[in-house]
Short mmCIF file of N, CA and C and ligand atoms in Angstrom, two decimals:
data_model
loop_
_atom_site.label_atom_id
_atom_site.label_comp_id
_atom_site.label_asym_id
_atom_site.label_seq_id
_atom_site.Cartn_x
_atom_site.Cartn_y
_atom_site.Cartn_z
N MET I 745 0.98 -1.04 0.24
CA MET I 745 0.01 0.06 -0.05
C MET I 745 0.74 1.16 -0.24
N ALA I 746 0.35 2.03 -0.78
CA ALA I 746 1.46 3.81 -1.15
C ALA I 746 1.22 4.13 0.25
N ASP I 747 2.78 4.66 0.84
CA ASP I 747 2.65 5.57 1.88
C ASP I 747 2.34 4.71 3.40
N CYS I 748 2.69 3.68 3.25
CA CYS I 748 2.81 2.84 4.57
C CYS I 748 4.30 2.57 4.62
N LEU I 749 4.50 3.10 6.20
CA LEU I 749 6.11 2.54 6.39
C LEU I 749 6.36 0.68 6.30
N PHE I 750 5.66 0.43 6.87
CA PHE I 750 6.00 -1.35 7.30
C PHE I 750 5.67 -1.50 5.59
N CYS I 751 5.18 -1.57 4.60
CA CYS I 751 4.69 -2.23 3.49
C CYS I 751 6.05 -1.85 2.92
N LYS I 752 6.89 -0.45 2.78
CA LYS I 752 8.06 -0.12 2.26
C LYS I 752 9.47 -0.88 2.80
N ILE I 753 9.18 -0.98 4.25
CA ILE I 753 9.98 -1.84 4.44
C ILE I 753 10.10 -3.40 3.84
N ILE I 754 8.96 -3.92 3.69
CA ILE I 754 9.04 -5.17 3.14
C ILE I 754 9.34 -5.56 1.91
N GLU I 755 8.91 -4.52 1.24
CA GLU I 755 9.52 -4.28 -0.58
C GLU I 755 10.96 -4.11 -0.31
N GLY I 756 11.45 -3.46 0.48
CA GLY I 756 12.87 -2.95 0.71
C GLY I 756 13.36 -1.90 0.40
N GLU I 757 12.24 -1.13 0.22
CA GLU I 757 12.48 0.41 -0.16
C GLU I 757 12.50 1.34 1.20
N VAL I 758 12.88 0.80 2.05
CA VAL I 758 13.05 1.22 3.45
C VAL I 758 14.15 0.07 4.31
N PRO I 759 15.83 0.61 4.31
CA PRO I 759 16.17 -0.21 4.96
C PRO I 759 15.64 -0.77 6.40
N SER I 760 16.24 -2.14 6.74
CA SER I 760 15.81 -2.43 8.44
C SER I 760 16.46 -3.62 8.66
N ASP I 761 16.57 -3.81 9.98
CA ASP I 761 17.60 -5.42 10.31
C ASP I 761 16.28 -6.40 10.65
N LYS I 762 16.63 -6.80 9.37
CA LYS I 762 15.77 -8.44 9.53
C LYS I 762 16.41 -9.41 10.48
N LEU I 763 15.24 -10.15 11.18
CA LEU I 763 15.47 -11.10 11.78
C LEU I 763 14.98 -12.54 11.31
N TYR I 764 14.11 -12.42 10.40
CA TYR I 764 13.18 -13.33 10.08
C TYR I 764 12.66 -13.17 8.81
N ASP I 765 12.34 -14.21 7.49
CA ASP I 765 11.17 -13.75 6.52
C ASP I 765 10.67 -15.12 6.11
N ASP I 766 9.49 -15.13 5.43
CA ASP I 766 8.81 -16.05 5.02
C ASP I 766 7.90 -15.47 3.76
N ASP I 767 7.36 -16.57 3.47
CA ASP I 767 6.07 -16.24 2.26
C ASP I 767 5.16 -15.32 3.11
N LEU I 768 5.08 -15.15 4.46
CA LEU I 768 3.75 -14.89 4.85
C LEU I 768 4.22 -13.40 5.79
N VAL I 769 4.95 -13.66 6.63
CA VAL I 769 5.99 -12.72 7.44
C VAL I 769 7.04 -12.38 7.45
N VAL I 770 7.11 -10.93 8.09
CA VAL I 770 8.78 -10.36 8.08
C VAL I 770 9.23 -10.32 9.77
N VAL I 771 10.33 -10.22 10.14
CA VAL I 771 10.48 -9.84 11.57
C VAL I 771 11.65 -9.05 11.60
N ILE I 772 11.73 -7.87 12.17
CA ILE I 772 12.55 -6.97 11.93
C ILE I 772 13.17 -6.21 13.51
N LEU I 773 13.72 -5.92 13.90
CA LEU I 773 13.99 -4.89 15.10
C LEU I 773 13.76 -3.56 15.07
N ASP I 774 13.00 -3.21 16.05
CA ASP I 774 12.06 -2.12 16.31
C ASP I 774 13.42 -0.97 16.31
N ILE I 775 13.03 -0.21 15.59
CA ILE I 775 14.11 1.04 15.71
C ILE I 775 14.26 1.70 16.88
N ASN I 776 13.62 2.34 17.18
CA ASN I 776 13.34 2.51 19.12
C ASN I 776 13.22 1.50 20.55
N PRO I 777 13.82 0.55 20.48
CA PRO I 777 13.70 -0.31 21.43
C PRO I 777 13.45 0.22 22.80
N ARG I 778 12.62 -0.45 23.39
CA ARG I 778 12.15 -0.25 24.68
C ARG I 778 12.37 -1.61 25.91
N ALA I 779 13.24 -2.49 25.46
CA ALA I 779 13.33 -3.36 25.87
C ALA I 779 15.26 -4.24 25.18
N PRO I 780 15.92 -4.71 26.04
CA PRO I 780 17.06 -5.11 25.08
C PRO I 780 16.94 -6.16 23.87
N ARG I 781 15.49 -6.27 23.84
CA ARG I 781 15.15 -7.37 22.62
C ARG I 781 13.78 -6.87 22.32
N HIS I 782 13.64 -5.99 21.23
CA HIS I 782 12.40 -5.85 20.58
C HIS I 782 12.97 -5.45 19.43
N PHE I 783 11.39 -6.79 18.78
CA PHE I 783 11.19 -6.76 17.55
C PHE I 783 9.69 -6.75 16.98
N LEU I 784 9.71 -6.59 15.56
CA LEU I 784 8.07 -6.58 15.54
C LEU I 784 7.99 -7.76 14.02
N VAL I 785 7.02 -8.14 14.34
CA VAL I 785 6.36 -9.56 13.63
C VAL I 785 4.83 -8.71 12.59
N ILE I 786 5.40 -8.82 11.29
CA ILE I 786 4.92 -7.76 10.47
C ILE I 786 4.53 -8.62 9.16
N PRO I 787 3.14 -9.11 8.87
CA PRO I 787 2.55 -9.87 7.96
C PRO I 787 2.78 -8.67 6.52
N ARG I 788 3.20 -9.87 5.34
CA ARG I 788 3.29 -9.42 4.15
C ARG I 788 2.32 -8.47 3.64
N GLU I 789 1.29 -8.76 4.34
CA GLU I 789 -0.48 -8.44 3.65
C GLU I 789 -0.57 -7.06 4.30
N HIS I 790 -1.12 -5.98 3.72
CA HIS I 790 -1.32 -4.89 4.29
C HIS I 790 -2.73 -5.00 5.40
N ILE I 791 -2.90 -5.36 6.06
CA ILE I 791 -4.05 -5.16 7.33
C ILE I 791 -3.73 -3.91 7.89
N GLY I 792 -4.85 -3.61 8.53
CA GLY I 792 -4.72 -1.86 9.08
C GLY I 792 -4.41 -1.90 10.36
N THR I 793 -5.28 -2.59 11.05
CA THR I 793 -5.13 -3.24 12.77
C THR I 793 -5.75 -4.62 12.92
N VAL I 794 -6.00 -5.03 14.48
CA VAL I 794 -6.16 -5.72 14.44
C VAL I 794 -7.98 -5.68 14.83
N LYS I 795 -8.17 -4.30 14.04
CA LYS I 795 -9.63 -4.54 13.94
C LYS I 795 -10.33 -4.89 12.52
N ASP I 796 -9.29 -4.77 11.63
CA ASP I 796 -9.29 -5.62 10.22
C ASP I 796 -9.13 -7.07 10.41
N VAL I 797 -8.89 -7.52 11.34
CA VAL I 797 -8.44 -8.82 11.09
C VAL I 797 -9.81 -9.58 10.70
N ARG I 798 -9.84 -10.64 10.04
CA ARG I 798 -11.26 -11.56 9.60
C ARG I 798 -10.76 -13.10 9.91
N GLY I 799 -11.61 -13.75 9.87
CA GLY I 799 -11.89 -15.32 9.86
C GLY I 799 -10.36 -16.00 8.99
N GLU I 800 -10.86 -15.30 7.83
CA GLU I 800 -9.54 -15.82 6.98
C GLU I 800 -7.83 -15.41 6.92
N HIS I 801 -8.15 -14.55 8.09
CA HIS I 801 -6.60 -14.24 8.26
C HIS I 801 -6.02 -15.29 9.60
N GLY I 802 -6.59 -16.42 9.66
CA GLY I 802 -6.16 -17.24 10.86
C GLY I 802 -4.66 -18.28 10.90
N PRO I 803 -4.78 -18.41 9.27
CA PRO I 803 -2.98 -19.35 8.80
C PRO I 803 -1.98 -18.64 9.06
N LEU I 804 -2.76 -16.83 8.47
CA LEU I 804 -1.64 -15.48 8.63
C LEU I 804 -1.31 -15.47 10.32
N LEU I 805 -2.34 -15.39 11.30
CA LEU I 805 -2.23 -15.36 12.25
C LEU I 805 -1.20 -16.40 13.01
N THR I 806 -1.69 -17.22 12.92
CA THR I 806 -1.04 -18.38 13.40
C THR I 806 0.69 -18.50 12.88
N ARG I 807 1.32 -18.01 11.52
CA ARG I 807 2.74 -17.88 11.50
C ARG I 807 3.44 -16.51 12.16
N MET I 808 2.42 -15.70 12.56
CA MET I 808 2.75 -14.78 13.34
C MET I 808 3.18 -14.96 14.76
N PHE I 809 2.61 -16.13 14.99
CA PHE I 809 2.49 -16.30 16.50
C PHE I 809 3.88 -17.13 16.58
N VAL I 810 4.08 -18.81 15.66
CA VAL I 810 4.96 -19.21 15.79
C VAL I 810 6.31 -18.68 15.14
N ALA I 811 6.66 -17.80 14.12
CA ALA I 811 7.53 -16.88 14.15
C ALA I 811 7.84 -16.01 15.10
N ALA I 812 6.75 -15.58 15.88
CA ALA I 812 7.42 -14.77 17.46
C ALA I 812 8.26 -15.74 18.05
N SER I 813 7.86 -16.95 18.53
CA SER I 813 8.01 -17.32 19.35
C SER I 813 9.49 -18.17 19.03
N ASN I 814 10.05 -18.71 17.69
CA ASN I 814 10.99 -18.88 17.39
C ASN I 814 12.08 -17.98 17.37
N VAL I 815 11.69 -16.77 16.56
CA VAL I 815 12.57 -15.29 16.81
C VAL I 815 13.27 -15.34 18.35
N ALA I 816 11.80 -15.87 19.35
CA ALA I 816 12.52 -15.45 20.38
C ALA I 816 13.67 -16.39 20.89
N LYS I 817 13.50 -17.48 20.84
CA LYS I 817 14.41 -18.82 20.88
C LYS I 817 15.63 -18.17 20.14
N ASP I 818 15.29 -17.91 19.39
CA ASP I 818 16.86 -17.26 18.50
C ASP I 818 17.83 -15.78 19.20
N GLU I 819 16.61 -15.29 19.87
CA GLU I 819 17.40 -14.30 20.51
C GLU I 819 17.38 -14.86 21.71
N GLY I 820 17.44 -15.85 22.30
CA GLY I 820 18.16 -15.91 23.52
C GLY I 820 16.56 -15.30 24.75
N ILE I 821 15.70 -15.09 24.59
CA ILE I 821 14.53 -14.83 25.29
C ILE I 821 13.45 -15.53 25.75
N ALA I 822 13.55 -16.90 24.81
CA ALA I 822 12.44 -17.81 25.33
C ALA I 822 12.24 -18.23 26.54
N GLU I 823 12.84 -18.41 27.58
CA GLU I 823 13.32 -19.17 28.81
C GLU I 823 13.32 -18.26 29.74
N SER I 824 13.80 -16.84 29.33
CA SER I 824 13.36 -15.78 30.81
C SER I 824 12.24 -14.98 30.33
N GLY I 825 11.58 -15.34 29.39
CA GLY I 825 10.25 -14.47 29.27
C GLY I 825 10.10 -13.46 28.42
N PHE I 826 8.84 -12.90 27.43
CA PHE I 826 8.86 -12.31 26.57
C PHE I 826 7.17 -11.82 26.55
N ARG I 827 7.10 -10.37 26.09
CA ARG I 827 5.44 -9.67 25.58
C ARG I 827 5.47 -9.58 24.37
N MET I 828 3.96 -10.09 24.01
CA MET I 828 3.80 -10.14 22.70
C MET I 828 2.86 -9.18 23.11
N THR I 829 2.77 -7.98 21.97
CA THR I 829 1.55 -6.70 21.88
C THR I 829 1.03 -6.07 20.77
N PHE I 830 0.09 -6.61 20.47
CA PHE I 830 -0.68 -5.83 19.23
C PHE I 830 -1.61 -4.18 19.87
N ASN I 831 -0.60 -2.84 19.46
CA ASN I 831 -1.36 -1.71 19.83
C ASN I 831 -2.48 -1.38 18.98
N VAL I 832 -3.83 -0.63 19.06
CA VAL I 832 -4.82 -0.68 18.23
C VAL I 832 -5.30 0.55 18.61
N GLY I 833 -4.75 1.74 17.60
CA GLY I 833 -5.65 3.41 18.06
C GLY I 833 -5.26 4.14 18.98
N ASP I 834 -5.50 5.12 19.14
CA ASP I 834 -4.40 6.26 19.50
C ASP I 834 -4.23 6.06 21.33
N ASP I 835 -5.04 5.77 21.98
CA ASP I 835 -4.94 5.44 23.20
C ASP I 835 -3.85 4.26 23.46
N ALA I 836 -4.05 3.63 22.86
CA ALA I 836 -2.80 2.56 22.47
C ALA I 836 -1.42 3.03 22.22
N GLY I 837 -1.45 4.38 21.48
CA GLY I 837 -0.23 4.82 20.97
C GLY I 837 0.00 4.22 19.58
N MET I 838 -0.68 3.57 18.77
CA MET I 838 -0.49 2.90 17.53
C MET I 838 0.01 4.27 16.94
N THR I 839 1.42 4.16 15.93
CA THR I 839 1.70 5.26 15.17
C THR I 839 1.63 4.44 13.75
N VAL I 840 1.73 3.06 13.58
CA VAL I 840 1.87 2.75 11.80
C VAL I 840 1.10 1.96 11.86
N ASN I 841 -0.21 2.14 10.46
CA ASN I 841 -1.12 1.47 10.81
C ASN I 841 -0.84 0.48 9.34
N HIS I 842 -0.08 -0.40 10.09
CA HIS I 842 -0.12 -1.94 9.49
C HIS I 842 0.12 -2.80 10.28
N LEU I 843 -0.84 -3.80 10.63
CA LEU I 843 -0.67 -5.02 11.73
C LEU I 843 0.79 -4.96 12.00
N HIS I 844 1.36 -5.47 13.10
CA HIS I 844 2.31 -5.38 13.66
C HIS I 844 2.17 -6.15 15.31
N MET I 845 3.10 -7.46 15.26
CA MET I 845 3.25 -7.40 16.91
C MET I 845 4.64 -7.47 17.62
N HIS I 846 4.44 -6.44 18.51
CA HIS I 846 5.80 -6.18 19.18
C HIS I 846 6.07 -7.61 20.27
N VAL I 847 7.47 -7.58 20.47
CA VAL I 847 8.11 -8.64 21.71
C VAL I 847 9.05 -8.15 22.03
N LEU I 848 8.60 -7.92 23.19
CA LEU I 848 9.88 -7.57 24.22
C LEU I 848 9.77 -8.49 25.08
N GLY I 849 11.28 -8.20 25.60
CA GLY I 849 12.37 -9.47 26.28
C GLY I 849 13.47 -8.82 26.64
N GLY I 850 14.34 -9.69 27.46
CA GLY I 850 15.36 -9.39 28.35
C GLY I 850 15.80 -8.21 28.96
N ARG I 851 14.66 -8.32 29.88
CA ARG I 851 14.22 -7.37 31.03
C ARG I 851 13.19 -8.08 32.02
N GLN I 852 13.18 -7.57 33.26
CA GLN I 852 11.79 -7.57 34.27
C GLN I 852 11.42 -6.58 33.25
N LEU I 853 9.79 -6.95 32.91
CA LEU I 853 8.87 -5.82 32.09
C LEU I 853 7.74 -5.51 32.95
N GLY I 854 7.51 -5.89 34.00
CA GLY I 854 6.54 -5.19 34.70
C GLY I 854 5.30 -5.33 34.55
N PRO I 855 4.31 -4.93 34.83
CA PRO I 855 2.75 -5.00 34.12
C PRO I 855 2.55 -4.22 33.43
N GLU I 856 1.88 -4.78 32.67
CA GLU I 856 1.15 -4.11 31.46
C GLU I 856 0.53 -2.71 31.63
N GLY I 857 0.64 -2.06 30.77
CA GLY I 857 -0.39 -0.89 30.78
C GLY I 857 0.03 0.52 30.65
P1 5GP B 1472 2.99 1.03 17.13
O1 5GP B 1472 3.38 2.11 18.13
O2 5GP B 1472 2.50 1.31 15.80
O3 5GP B 1472 2.35 -0.06 17.71
O4 5GP B 1472 4.36 0.54 16.50
C1 5GP B 1472 5.40 0.99 15.52
C2 5GP B 1472 6.85 0.74 15.77
O5 5GP B 1472 7.46 0.65 14.46
C3 5GP B 1472 7.36 1.39 16.84
O6 5GP B 1472 7.85 0.60 18.12
C4 5GP B 1472 8.28 2.37 16.19
O7 5GP B 1472 9.53 2.76 17.13
C5 5GP B 1472 8.53 1.73 15.02
N1 5GP B 1472 9.40 1.90 14.35
C6 5GP B 1472 8.89 3.53 13.47
N2 5GP B 1472 9.74 3.56 12.11
C7 5GP B 1472 10.46 2.58 12.10
C8 5GP B 1472 11.74 2.23 10.78
O8 5GP B 1472 11.80 3.07 10.28
N3 5GP B 1472 12.22 1.18 11.40
C9 5GP B 1472 11.68 0.23 12.06
N4 5GP B 1472 12.58 -0.94 12.09
N5 5GP B 1472 10.73 0.38 13.19
C10 5GP B 1472 10.21 1.62 13.05
ZN1 ZN B 1473 1.44 -1.86 5.24
#
């Protein structure tokens, strides 16, 4: 989609530090990490937010969770623990309107919210 930062990252028009990719998802380091490990799991398909998810996205969502779990292992946070977050809308501070899962770990994260 035109003017979508994550579509441009997926197309390689904007550089990123890629940790993993396959036919459905791309995993990149967050440019402004809020934890020692902070990466983003992004579907190749442009889906705006969680509110736009439909039943047919089931396999894609499964792949996002499997990719997150596998990269968490690769990044050494699978045993210590990690948090997976989807921001939706202004109150959550969503800034990029292309569905993405944050994965954070490598420190005590404290209560969410
Ligand atoms: P949101 O706030 O929409 O849930 O998350 C968007 C995330 O994208 C933020 O954590 C922000 O740091 C990250 N981000 C913004 N621009 C870039 C960029 O150009 N490259 C990368 N790798 N991450 C970005
Ligand atoms: Zn997009």
